[in-house]
Amino acid sequence: MKTSYDVIVVGGGHAGCEAANAAARLGAETLLITTVLARVAQMSCNPAIGGIAKGTVAREVDALGGLMGRATDRSTLHLRMLNRSKGPAVWAPRAQCDRGLYPRMVEALRLRGDRVSGVSCADGSEFRSERVVLTAGTFLRGSIKMGVSRSIAAGRAGDPPSMELAEQLRDLGLSAERFKTGTPPRVDGRTVDFTKLIRQESEREPLRFSHWERTGGLARMPCWIGAAGAGVREVVEANLSESAMYGGAIAARGPRYCPSIEDKVKKFPDAESHQLFLEPEGLETSELYVNGLSTSMPPDVQRELLARVSGLEHARMTQPGYAIEYDFFPPQQLDPTLELKLLRGLYFAGQINGTTGYEEAAGQGIVAGINAGLAALEREAWVPRRDEAYLGVLVDDLVTRGVDEPYRLFTSRAEFRLTLRQDNCLERLGPIAEKLGTLTEEERARLGRFMEELGRARTWARTTSLEPRAVNGLLQERGTTPLTQKQPLRVLLKRPQVRLEDLVGADGPLEANGFDPDVLAVVEMEVKYEGYLGRERDRVESLRRRESMSLPAAAPYLEMGSLSFEARQKLERVRPRTLGQAGRVPGISPADLQNLLVELRRRELASTGVDRDETDAPTR
């Protein structure tokens, strides 16, 4: 049996799958270790991919050659583009997937000095590698809670936790903390009265997560909208002491933006009801996921909660919800490559870094996998920039700012969210993936065709003018003023009622071949929002100038007396690579940055033997 590999990935969740795929695509011999193959990429919580910011991350992972977009498109049951009524910076595809179709036994790390050298498994087997990607999810000292008296040692329902590995990481000197997350109950859809719920159909317009495949997904299924009202509130208030969260069985912080039903009742006492979404789990199951009813109550109380929801009075609970506490390691202990500073060759990705969400895990996984693979091949590392991808925002936020609650991406976290849209992921990251080597030959050819067509479409949109006779029928149909004379297409497209796909062929020559819808989506957003994009490009250039100034890897921050004590401590902990990253460290003031530049200049002059007073002397 082969026991030596370029890269070993521990854990087969979303982070692990993307890490292993990326490293293997680069040409590194890669081993993925997981306990049960049937649970690879398991959707442990809700059966959905995408959403605000998350949908863009899923498409970015796909543009880099990842798996999430392809798996989503092949297993989609219900698909919607969220936030269409708002600007394109916050448009977000979201898909409900067939949980069954979408798709940790390492006990210890092997070490050699301050480097990882492999892993040891519970069955006694050992595997050697100088690069290990650890994607442990909620398994590190995981503990499931259902009520104050029921605690189960588990990484998730049905799987044991990882205790020895968690203790080893702590013993190595890594700082560890605890977070908690939760999941709602599932119900048998055959016992639900859908006449009391609001039906939400999947969108008919074709939407895709993957840039590389053209699959129609599965037969579409509806979601259902309900409400947790006064009856649910009464049950929660009467049993609050039985909640693991409020009864004292859980002390760890949970995700503020995904509260349990107990949190909703306590923190929003004046709310008449809280919205619920019943989401399908798959074509081959009648099970529904009751999104919005996450809880750590005992199972018997959960049944009573369900019975107080209109439409679920007689619903049979197939699986209770639960809360889970687990270890994570504050991500400021990582380099931007997601490699540990303390133990070289070991990379962390996913919930082990204090994040939550499939998409955030996949994004970290592909970054860690790419960098582990590049290191194995002795190639330069790759770190996505904040102005380049949401992946850059994600990684920089984690390693620079750290986390004080389970981290989730939002569009508000990105300074350049109009540039980082879901429609232009392939243009932004496809060429990078090609240069890195994570695309197949067929994908490189598809990327080339896409970029060439994008160039043609931009030229067409910039140079084409349209006659009134060609477009007035459309304009009248859309309720906007007809033309009286020829008008440039780019001016006409500024009207909110007009879409670019409506105008393809209006000038005649392009009527036969047209353009790929993905190409049209990019060009349309650029034309409609060119003024805003221009201003954002100016801000991007300003950021790049700051990011271009590298900071010494061994800068003695603790010795820099002109900086505040807090600034010295934080810079020493994070050890930023650039002046821009230093400015994003919480607690670093503009004055600290200015003093940092002075300190570095002083040391540079001292190292060259130049008298500082001489350099500061006025010229005559």
Coordinates of C-alpha atoms in Angstrom, one line a residue:
M1 CA 0.0 0.0 0.0
K2 CA 1.3 3.5 -0.9
T3 CA 2.1 5.5 2.2
S4 CA 3.8 8.6 1.0
Y5 CA 2.0 11.5 -0.7
D6 CA 2.7 15.1 -1.8
V7 CA -0.4 16.3 0.0
I8 CA -2.7 14.7 2.6
V9 CA -6.2 16.2 3.2
V10 CA -7.9 15.2 6.5
G11 CA -11.7 15.3 6.3
G12 CA -14.1 14.8 3.4
G13 CA -16.4 17.8 3.9
H14 CA -16.8 20.7 1.6
A15 CA -13.4 22.2 2.5
G16 CA -11.7 18.8 2.3
C17 CA -13.1 17.9 -1.1
E18 CA -12.1 21.3 -2.6
A19 CA -8.6 21.1 -1.1
A20 CA -8.0 17.6 -2.4
N21 CA -9.4 18.4 -5.8
A22 CA -7.2 21.5 -6.2
A23 CA -4.0 19.9 -5.1
A24 CA -4.6 16.9 -7.4
R25 CA -5.4 19.2 -10.3
L26 CA -2.1 20.9 -9.8
G27 CA -0.4 17.6 -10.3
A28 CA 0.4 16.8 -6.6
E29 CA -0.1 13.2 -5.5
T30 CA -3.0 13.7 -3.0
L31 CA -4.6 11.5 -0.4
L32 CA -8.0 12.3 1.1
I33 CA -8.7 10.6 4.4
T34 CA -12.3 10.4 5.7
T35 CA -14.2 7.8 7.7
V36 CA -17.2 7.0 5.4
L37 CA -17.0 7.5 1.6
A38 CA -20.8 7.8 1.5
R39 CA -20.6 11.0 3.6
V40 CA -18.1 12.8 1.5
A41 CA -19.3 16.4 0.9
Q42 CA -22.3 15.7 3.2
M43 CA -24.7 18.5 3.7
S44 CA -24.8 18.2 7.5
C45 CA -27.1 21.2 8.0
N46 CA -29.5 22.7 5.4
P47 CA -29.6 21.3 1.9
A48 CA -28.8 24.6 0.1
I49 CA -25.9 26.2 -1.6
G50 CA -25.5 29.9 -2.3
G51 CA -27.2 33.0 -0.9
I52 CA -26.0 36.6 -0.3
A53 CA -22.2 36.6 -1.0
K54 CA -22.2 32.8 -0.6
G55 CA -23.5 32.3 -4.1
T56 CA -20.6 34.4 -5.5
V57 CA -18.1 32.4 -3.5
A58 CA -19.5 29.1 -4.9
R59 CA -19.1 30.5 -8.4
E60 CA -15.5 31.7 -7.6
V61 CA -14.6 28.2 -6.4
D62 CA -16.0 26.9 -9.6
A63 CA -14.0 29.4 -11.7
L64 CA -10.8 28.1 -10.1
G65 CA -11.7 24.5 -11.1
G66 CA -13.5 23.5 -7.9
L67 CA -16.3 21.1 -7.4
M68 CA -19.1 22.9 -5.6
G69 CA -20.7 24.5 -8.6
R70 CA -20.8 21.3 -10.6
A71 CA -22.3 19.3 -7.7
T72 CA -24.9 22.0 -7.1
D73 CA -26.0 22.2 -10.7
R74 CA -26.3 18.4 -10.9
S75 CA -28.4 18.1 -7.8
T76 CA -30.5 21.3 -7.9
L77 CA -34.2 20.9 -6.8
H78 CA -35.1 24.6 -6.4
L79 CA -33.3 27.6 -7.7
R80 CA -33.7 31.4 -7.2
M81 CA -31.7 34.5 -7.8
L82 CA -32.0 36.5 -4.6
N83 CA -32.1 40.3 -4.4
R84 CA -33.1 40.9 -8.0
S85 CA -35.0 44.1 -6.9
K86 CA -31.6 45.5 -5.7
G87 CA -28.3 46.3 -7.4
P88 CA -26.2 43.6 -9.0
A89 CA -23.6 43.9 -6.3
V90 CA -25.9 41.9 -4.0
W91 CA -27.5 39.5 -6.6
A92 CA -27.1 36.0 -5.3
P93 CA -28.0 32.6 -6.7
R94 CA -29.2 30.1 -4.2
A95 CA -30.1 26.4 -4.8
Q96 CA -31.8 23.7 -2.8
C97 CA -30.0 20.5 -3.5
D98 CA -30.8 16.8 -3.3
R99 CA -28.9 16.0 -0.1
G100 CA -28.3 12.4 -1.0
L101 CA -27.1 13.1 -4.5
Y102 CA -24.7 16.0 -3.6
P103 CA -22.2 14.0 -2.4
R104 CA -12.4 11.5 9.9
M105 CA -10.4 9.0 11.2
V106 CA -7.0 10.6 11.7
E107 CA -5.9 10.4 15.3
A108 CA -2.6 12.4 15.3
L109 CA -0.2 14.4 13.3
R110 CA 3.3 13.2 12.7
L111 CA 5.9 15.9 13.3
R112 CA 9.6 16.6 12.5
G113 CA 10.8 19.6 14.4
D114 CA 8.6 22.5 13.5
R115 CA 7.1 20.8 10.4
V116 CA 4.4 18.3 9.8
S117 CA 5.6 15.0 8.3
G118 CA 2.4 13.0 8.0
V119 CA -0.6 11.5 9.9
S120 CA -1.3 8.5 12.1
C121 CA -4.7 6.8 12.0
A122 CA -6.7 5.0 14.7
D123 CA -6.2 1.7 12.9
G124 CA -2.4 2.0 13.3
S125 CA -1.8 3.0 9.7
E126 CA 0.6 5.9 8.9
F127 CA 0.9 8.1 5.9
R128 CA 3.8 10.4 5.1
S129 CA 3.6 13.9 3.7
E130 CA 5.2 17.3 4.3
R131 CA 1.9 19.1 3.6
V132 CA -1.3 18.3 5.4
V133 CA -4.6 20.1 5.1
L134 CA -6.8 19.7 8.1
T135 CA -10.5 20.2 7.6
A136 CA -12.0 18.9 10.8
G137 CA -15.3 20.7 10.7
T138 CA -17.2 20.4 14.0
F139 CA -15.4 17.2 14.9
L140 CA -12.7 18.5 17.3
R141 CA -14.0 17.7 20.7
G142 CA -17.5 18.0 19.3
S143 CA -20.5 17.7 21.7
I144 CA -24.2 17.6 20.6
K145 CA -26.7 19.1 23.0
M146 CA -30.5 18.4 23.1
G147 CA -31.8 20.0 26.3
V148 CA -29.8 20.6 29.5
S149 CA -29.4 16.9 30.4
R150 CA -28.7 15.3 27.1
S151 CA -25.1 15.6 25.8
I152 CA -23.6 13.3 23.2
A153 CA -19.9 13.2 22.2
A154 CA -20.1 13.6 18.4
G155 CA -18.8 15.5 15.5
R156 CA -22.2 15.5 14.0
A157 CA -25.3 13.3 14.3
G158 CA -24.1 9.7 13.9
D159 CA -20.3 10.4 13.9
P160 CA -17.9 10.3 16.8
P161 CA -15.7 13.4 17.6
S162 CA -12.0 13.7 17.3
M163 CA -10.5 14.0 20.8
E164 CA -6.9 13.0 20.4
L165 CA -6.2 15.3 17.5
A166 CA -7.8 18.2 19.2
E167 CA -5.7 17.7 22.3
Q168 CA -2.5 17.3 20.3
L169 CA -3.1 20.7 18.6
R170 CA -3.6 22.3 21.9
D171 CA -0.5 20.7 23.3
L172 CA 1.6 22.0 20.4
G173 CA 0.9 25.5 21.8
L174 CA -2.0 26.6 19.5
S175 CA -4.6 28.8 20.9
A176 CA -8.0 27.1 20.9
E177 CA -11.6 28.3 21.6
R178 CA -15.1 27.0 21.5
F179 CA -18.0 27.9 19.2
K180 CA -21.4 26.4 18.8
T181 CA -23.8 26.0 15.9
G182 CA -27.2 24.3 15.5
T183 CA -29.7 22.7 13.2
P184 CA -33.5 22.5 13.1
P185 CA -35.7 19.4 13.1
R186 CA -36.7 17.6 10.0
V187 CA -40.3 16.5 9.3
D188 CA -42.0 14.0 7.0
G189 CA -43.6 16.0 4.2
R190 CA -46.4 13.4 3.8
T191 CA -47.7 14.6 7.2
V192 CA -47.7 18.3 6.4
D193 CA -50.8 20.3 5.5
F194 CA -49.5 22.3 2.6
T195 CA -52.8 24.2 2.2
K196 CA -51.8 26.3 5.2
L197 CA -48.4 27.2 3.8
I198 CA -47.3 29.5 1.0
R199 CA -45.9 27.7 -2.0
Q200 CA -42.6 29.2 -3.5
E201 CA -41.8 27.9 -7.0
S202 CA -38.3 27.6 -8.4
E203 CA -37.3 30.2 -10.9
R204 CA -37.9 29.2 -14.5
E205 CA -35.1 31.3 -15.9
P206 CA -32.0 29.1 -16.4
L207 CA -29.4 29.8 -13.7
R208 CA -26.2 28.0 -13.1
F209 CA -23.4 27.8 -10.6
S210 CA -20.9 26.1 -12.8
H211 CA -19.1 27.9 -15.7
W212 CA -18.0 24.6 -17.2
E213 CA -21.0 22.3 -17.4
R214 CA -24.4 22.8 -18.9
T215 CA -26.7 20.6 -16.9
G216 CA -30.4 21.2 -16.3
G217 CA -30.3 19.8 -12.8
L218 CA -33.2 17.7 -11.5
A219 CA -36.9 18.0 -11.6
R220 CA -37.7 21.2 -9.8
M221 CA -39.5 21.1 -6.4
P222 CA -41.2 23.9 -4.5
C223 CA -40.2 25.3 -1.1
W224 CA -42.9 26.3 1.4
I225 CA -43.2 29.3 3.6
G226 CA -44.7 29.2 7.1
A227 CA -44.5 31.1 10.4
A228 CA -43.6 30.4 14.0
G229 CA -46.2 32.6 15.8
A230 CA -47.7 33.1 19.2
G231 CA -48.1 29.3 19.9
V232 CA -44.4 28.6 19.3
R233 CA -43.5 31.6 21.5
E234 CA -45.6 30.2 24.3
V235 CA -43.9 26.8 24.1
V236 CA -40.4 28.4 24.1
E237 CA -41.1 30.6 27.1
A238 CA -42.6 27.8 29.1
N239 CA -39.6 25.5 28.4
L240 CA -36.7 28.0 28.2
S241 CA -34.9 26.4 31.2
E242 CA -34.9 23.1 29.2
S243 CA -32.9 24.7 26.4
A244 CA -29.2 23.8 26.3
M245 CA -28.4 27.4 25.5
Y246 CA -30.5 29.1 28.1
G247 CA -30.3 26.3 30.7
G248 CA -26.5 26.6 31.1
A249 CA -25.4 23.5 29.2
I250 CA -23.7 25.6 26.5
A251 CA -21.4 28.5 27.1
A252 CA -19.8 28.9 23.6
R253 CA -20.8 31.7 21.2
G254 CA -23.0 30.9 18.2
P255 CA -23.8 32.6 14.9
R256 CA -25.6 35.9 15.6
Y257 CA -27.1 36.0 12.1
C258 CA -28.6 32.5 12.3
P259 CA -30.3 32.5 15.7
S260 CA -32.1 29.6 17.3
I261 CA -35.9 29.9 17.9
E262 CA -35.0 30.5 21.6
D263 CA -32.9 33.5 20.7
K264 CA -35.6 34.9 18.4
V265 CA -38.2 34.7 21.1
K266 CA -35.9 36.2 23.8
K267 CA -34.3 38.9 21.7
F268 CA -37.3 39.9 19.7
P269 CA -40.2 39.7 22.2
D270 CA -42.4 42.1 20.2
A271 CA -42.3 40.1 16.9
E272 CA -45.6 38.6 16.1
S273 CA -44.1 35.7 14.2
H274 CA -40.8 34.4 12.7
Q275 CA -40.7 33.2 9.1
L276 CA -40.0 29.5 8.4
F277 CA -38.9 27.8 5.1
L278 CA -39.7 24.2 4.5
E279 CA -37.0 23.0 2.1
P280 CA -37.0 19.7 0.2
E281 CA -34.2 17.2 1.1
G282 CA -34.3 15.2 -2.2
L283 CA -36.3 13.5 -4.9
E284 CA -36.1 10.1 -3.1
T285 CA -37.2 11.3 0.3
S286 CA -40.3 13.1 1.6
E287 CA -38.2 14.7 4.4
L288 CA -38.3 18.5 4.8
Y289 CA -35.8 20.8 6.5
V290 CA -37.6 23.3 8.7
N291 CA -35.3 26.3 8.2
G292 CA -35.8 29.0 10.8
L293 CA -36.6 26.6 13.7
S294 CA -33.0 25.8 14.9
T295 CA -33.1 24.7 18.5
S296 CA -31.4 23.0 21.4
M297 CA -34.6 22.0 23.2
P298 CA -35.3 18.4 24.1
P299 CA -36.9 16.3 21.4
D300 CA -40.3 16.2 23.1
V301 CA -40.4 20.0 23.3
Q302 CA -39.4 20.1 19.6
R303 CA -42.5 18.0 18.8
E304 CA -44.6 20.5 20.7
L305 CA -43.0 23.4 18.8
L306 CA -43.8 21.8 15.5
A307 CA -47.4 21.2 16.5
R308 CA -47.9 24.9 17.1
V309 CA -46.9 25.8 13.5
S310 CA -49.8 26.2 11.1
G311 CA -49.6 23.4 8.7
L312 CA -47.4 21.2 10.9
E313 CA -50.0 20.4 13.6
H314 CA -49.8 16.7 12.7
A315 CA -46.3 16.6 11.2
R316 CA -44.1 13.7 12.2
M317 CA -40.6 14.7 13.3
T318 CA -38.1 12.5 11.5
Q319 CA -35.0 14.0 13.1
P320 CA -34.7 16.4 16.0
G321 CA -32.7 19.5 15.9
Y322 CA -29.6 20.0 18.1
A323 CA -26.8 22.4 19.0
I324 CA -23.2 21.4 18.8
E325 CA -20.1 22.8 20.5
Y326 CA -16.7 22.3 19.0
D327 CA -13.1 23.5 19.1
F328 CA -11.8 26.0 16.6
F329 CA -8.4 27.7 16.3
P330 CA -8.4 31.5 16.0
P331 CA -7.3 32.0 12.4
Q332 CA -4.8 34.8 13.2
Q333 CA -2.4 31.9 13.8
L334 CA -2.4 31.3 10.0
D335 CA -0.5 32.9 7.1
P336 CA -2.7 34.2 4.2
T337 CA -1.9 30.9 2.5
L338 CA -3.8 29.2 5.4
E339 CA -0.6 27.6 6.5
L340 CA 0.0 27.6 10.3
K341 CA 2.8 29.9 11.4
L342 CA 3.8 27.7 14.3
L343 CA 3.8 24.4 12.4
R344 CA 5.0 24.6 8.7
G345 CA 3.3 22.3 6.2
L346 CA 0.0 22.2 8.1
Y347 CA -2.9 24.1 6.6
F348 CA -6.3 24.7 8.2
A349 CA -9.6 25.2 6.3
G350 CA -13.3 25.4 7.2
Q351 CA -14.9 25.5 10.6
I352 CA -11.6 24.8 12.3
N353 CA -10.9 28.4 11.5
G354 CA -14.0 29.7 13.2
T355 CA -16.2 30.0 10.1
T356 CA -19.6 28.7 9.3
G357 CA -21.3 27.7 6.0
Y358 CA -20.6 25.2 3.2
E359 CA -19.4 28.0 0.9
E360 CA -17.0 29.6 3.3
A361 CA -15.5 26.1 3.9
A362 CA -15.2 25.3 0.2
G363 CA -13.5 28.7 -0.4
Q364 CA -10.9 28.1 2.3
G365 CA -10.5 24.5 1.1
I366 CA -9.6 25.5 -2.4
V367 CA -7.2 28.2 -1.3
A368 CA -5.5 25.8 1.2
G369 CA -5.4 22.9 -1.4
I370 CA -3.9 25.2 -4.1
N371 CA -1.2 26.4 -1.7
A372 CA -0.4 22.9 -0.4
G373 CA -0.1 21.7 -3.9
L374 CA 2.0 24.6 -5.0
A375 CA 4.3 24.0 -2.0
A376 CA 4.6 20.3 -2.9
L377 CA 5.7 21.3 -6.4
E378 CA 8.0 24.0 -5.1
R379 CA 6.1 26.8 -6.7
E380 CA 5.2 30.3 -5.5
A381 CA 2.1 30.5 -3.2
W382 CA -1.1 32.2 -4.3
V383 CA -3.2 34.5 -2.1
P384 CA -6.3 36.0 -3.5
R385 CA -6.6 39.8 -3.0
R386 CA -9.6 41.6 -1.5
D387 CA -10.2 43.5 -4.8
E388 CA -9.9 40.2 -6.8
A389 CA -12.4 37.9 -5.1
Y390 CA -14.7 37.3 -2.1
L391 CA -12.2 34.5 -1.4
G392 CA -9.7 37.3 -0.8
V393 CA -12.0 39.1 1.5
L394 CA -12.7 35.8 3.4
V395 CA -9.0 34.9 3.9
D396 CA -7.9 38.4 4.7
D397 CA -10.7 38.9 7.3
L398 CA -9.8 35.6 9.0
V399 CA -6.0 36.0 9.2
T400 CA -6.0 39.7 9.8
R401 CA -9.1 40.5 11.9
G402 CA -9.8 37.1 13.5
V403 CA -13.3 36.1 14.6
D404 CA -15.3 36.7 17.8
E405 CA -18.3 34.7 16.5
P406 CA -18.8 32.1 13.8
Y407 CA -17.7 34.0 10.6
R408 CA -20.0 34.3 7.7
L409 CA -19.5 36.3 4.5
F410 CA -21.7 39.2 3.7
T411 CA -21.6 41.6 0.8
S412 CA -21.0 44.4 3.3
R413 CA -17.7 42.9 4.2
A414 CA -16.3 43.6 0.7
E415 CA -15.2 47.1 -0.2
F416 CA -15.4 46.4 -3.9
R417 CA -18.6 44.4 -4.1
L418 CA -19.7 45.9 -7.4
T419 CA -16.6 44.6 -8.9
L420 CA -16.9 41.2 -7.1
R421 CA -20.2 40.2 -8.7
Q422 CA -21.5 36.7 -9.3
D423 CA -21.7 37.2 -13.1
N424 CA -18.0 38.0 -13.7
C425 CA -16.3 35.3 -11.6
L426 CA -14.9 33.5 -14.6
E427 CA -13.3 36.6 -16.0
R428 CA -11.8 37.5 -12.6
L429 CA -10.5 34.1 -11.7
G430 CA -10.4 32.0 -14.8
P431 CA -7.1 33.4 -16.1
I432 CA -5.6 32.9 -12.6
A433 CA -6.8 29.3 -12.5
E434 CA -5.3 28.8 -16.0
K435 CA -1.9 30.2 -14.8
L436 CA -2.0 28.1 -11.6
G437 CA -2.8 25.0 -13.6
T438 CA -6.1 23.9 -11.9
L439 CA -8.0 23.8 -15.2
T440 CA -8.2 20.8 -17.6
E441 CA -7.4 21.2 -21.3
E442 CA -11.1 21.3 -22.1
E443 CA -11.7 24.0 -19.5
R444 CA -8.8 26.1 -20.7
A445 CA -10.3 26.0 -24.2
R446 CA -13.7 27.0 -22.9
L447 CA -12.1 29.9 -21.0
G448 CA -10.4 31.0 -24.1
R449 CA -13.6 31.1 -26.1
F450 CA -15.4 32.9 -23.3
M451 CA -12.7 35.6 -23.0
E452 CA -12.7 36.1 -26.8
E453 CA -16.5 36.4 -27.0
L454 CA -16.5 38.8 -24.0
G455 CA -14.1 41.0 -26.0
R456 CA -16.3 41.0 -29.0
A457 CA -19.4 41.7 -27.0
R458 CA -17.8 44.7 -25.3
T459 CA -16.8 46.1 -28.7
W460 CA -20.3 45.6 -30.0
A461 CA -21.9 47.3 -27.0
R462 CA -19.4 50.2 -27.2
T463 CA -19.7 50.9 -31.0
T464 CA -23.3 49.9 -31.8
S465 CA -26.1 52.4 -32.3
L466 CA -29.8 51.4 -32.8
E467 CA -32.4 52.9 -35.1
P468 CA -35.9 53.8 -33.7
R469 CA -37.6 51.2 -35.9
A470 CA -35.4 48.4 -34.5
V471 CA -36.2 49.0 -30.8
N472 CA -39.3 51.1 -30.4
G473 CA -41.7 48.1 -30.3
L474 CA -39.7 46.7 -27.4
L475 CA -39.5 50.1 -25.6
Q476 CA -43.2 50.6 -25.9
E477 CA -43.8 47.1 -24.6
R478 CA -41.6 47.8 -21.6
G479 CA -43.3 51.1 -20.8
T480 CA -40.4 53.3 -21.6
T481 CA -40.1 56.3 -24.0
P482 CA -39.6 55.4 -27.7
L483 CA -36.7 56.8 -29.7
T484 CA -37.0 59.6 -32.1
Q485 CA -33.5 59.3 -33.5
K486 CA -30.6 56.8 -33.6
Q487 CA -29.1 56.2 -30.2
P488 CA -26.0 54.4 -28.9
L489 CA -26.7 51.0 -27.4
R490 CA -24.8 51.8 -24.3
V491 CA -27.0 54.9 -23.7
L492 CA -30.2 52.9 -24.3
L493 CA -29.1 50.2 -21.9
K494 CA -28.9 52.7 -19.0
R495 CA -32.7 52.4 -18.9
P496 CA -33.7 50.0 -16.1
Q497 CA -36.5 48.5 -18.2
V498 CA -34.1 47.4 -20.9
R499 CA -31.9 44.3 -20.8
L500 CA -29.0 43.6 -23.1
E501 CA -30.3 40.3 -24.3
D502 CA -33.4 42.2 -25.6
L503 CA -31.1 44.2 -27.9
V504 CA -29.0 41.4 -29.3
G505 CA -29.9 41.2 -33.0
A506 CA -31.7 44.6 -33.0
D507 CA -29.0 45.9 -35.3
G508 CA -29.3 42.9 -37.7
P509 CA -25.9 41.2 -38.1
L510 CA -25.9 39.5 -34.7
E511 CA -29.4 38.1 -35.0
A512 CA -28.2 34.7 -36.2
N513 CA -25.4 33.9 -33.7
G514 CA -25.9 36.3 -30.7
F515 CA -23.8 35.9 -27.5
D516 CA -23.5 33.4 -24.7
P517 CA -25.9 34.6 -21.8
D518 CA -22.9 34.5 -19.4
V519 CA -21.1 37.0 -21.6
L520 CA -24.1 39.2 -21.9
A521 CA -24.6 39.3 -18.1
V522 CA -21.0 40.7 -17.6
V523 CA -21.3 43.3 -20.4
E524 CA -24.8 44.5 -19.3
M525 CA -23.6 45.1 -15.7
E526 CA -20.6 47.0 -16.9
V527 CA -22.6 49.3 -19.1
K528 CA -25.4 49.9 -16.7
Y529 CA -23.1 50.7 -13.8
E530 CA -20.0 52.1 -15.6
G531 CA -19.9 55.3 -13.5
Y532 CA -20.0 53.4 -10.2
L533 CA -17.5 50.9 -11.5
G534 CA -15.1 53.7 -12.6
R535 CA -15.1 55.2 -9.1
E536 CA -14.6 51.7 -7.6
R537 CA -11.6 51.1 -9.9
D538 CA -10.0 54.3 -8.5
R539 CA -10.4 53.0 -5.0
V540 CA -8.9 49.6 -6.0
E541 CA -5.8 51.3 -7.4
S542 CA -5.4 53.2 -4.1
L543 CA -5.6 49.9 -2.2
R544 CA -3.1 48.2 -4.5
R545 CA -0.6 50.9 -3.8
R546 CA -0.8 50.3 -0.1
E547 CA -0.8 46.5 -0.6
S548 CA 2.3 46.8 -2.8
M549 CA 4.4 48.0 0.1
S550 CA 5.8 44.8 1.7
L551 CA 6.6 44.7 5.4
P552 CA 9.7 42.7 6.6
A553 CA 8.8 39.2 7.7
A554 CA 11.0 39.5 10.8
A555 CA 10.0 43.1 11.7
P556 CA 10.6 43.6 15.5
Y557 CA 7.2 45.1 16.3
L558 CA 7.6 44.7 20.1
E559 CA 10.6 47.0 20.0
M560 CA 8.9 49.8 18.1
G561 CA 8.4 52.3 21.0
S562 CA 6.6 54.9 19.0
L563 CA 3.7 52.6 18.4
S564 CA 1.0 52.1 21.0
F565 CA 1.4 49.0 23.2
E566 CA -1.8 47.5 21.8
A567 CA -0.6 48.1 18.2
R568 CA 2.8 46.4 18.9
Q569 CA 1.1 43.3 20.4
K570 CA -1.4 43.0 17.5
L571 CA 1.2 43.5 14.8
E572 CA 3.4 40.9 16.5
R573 CA 0.5 38.4 16.6
V574 CA -0.7 38.9 13.0
R575 CA 2.7 39.8 11.4
P576 CA 1.0 41.4 8.3
R577 CA 2.7 41.0 4.9
T578 CA 1.9 44.5 3.6
L579 CA 1.1 48.0 4.9
G580 CA -2.5 47.5 3.6
Q581 CA -3.0 44.4 5.7
A582 CA -1.5 46.2 8.7
G583 CA -4.1 48.9 8.4
R584 CA -6.9 46.3 8.6
V585 CA -5.7 44.8 11.9
P586 CA -8.3 45.8 14.5
G587 CA -7.0 48.5 16.8
I588 CA -4.3 49.8 14.4
S589 CA -4.8 53.6 14.0
P590 CA -3.6 55.9 11.2
A591 CA -1.1 57.3 13.6
D592 CA 0.2 53.7 14.3
L593 CA 0.7 53.2 10.5
Q594 CA 2.6 56.5 10.2
N595 CA 4.8 55.6 13.1
L596 CA 5.3 52.1 11.7
L597 CA 6.6 53.6 8.4
V598 CA 9.0 55.9 10.4
E599 CA 10.2 52.9 12.5
L600 CA 10.9 50.8 9.4
R601 CA 12.7 53.7 7.6
R602 CA 14.8 54.3 10.7
R603 CA 15.9 50.6 10.9
E604 CA 16.5 50.5 7.1
L605 CA 18.8 53.5 7.4
A606 CA 20.6 52.1 10.4
S607 CA 21.2 48.8 8.6
T608 CA 22.9 50.7 5.7
G609 CA 25.0 52.9 8.0
V610 CA 23.4 56.1 6.9
D611 CA 23.1 58.9 9.6
R612 CA 19.4 59.6 10.0
D613 CA 20.2 63.3 10.9
E614 CA 22.1 63.6 7.7
T615 CA 19.2 62.3 5.6
D616 CA 16.8 64.7 7.3
A617 CA 19.0 67.7 6.9
P618 CA 17.6 70.4 4.5
T619 CA 19.2 70.8 1.1
R620 CA 21.0 74.1 0.3

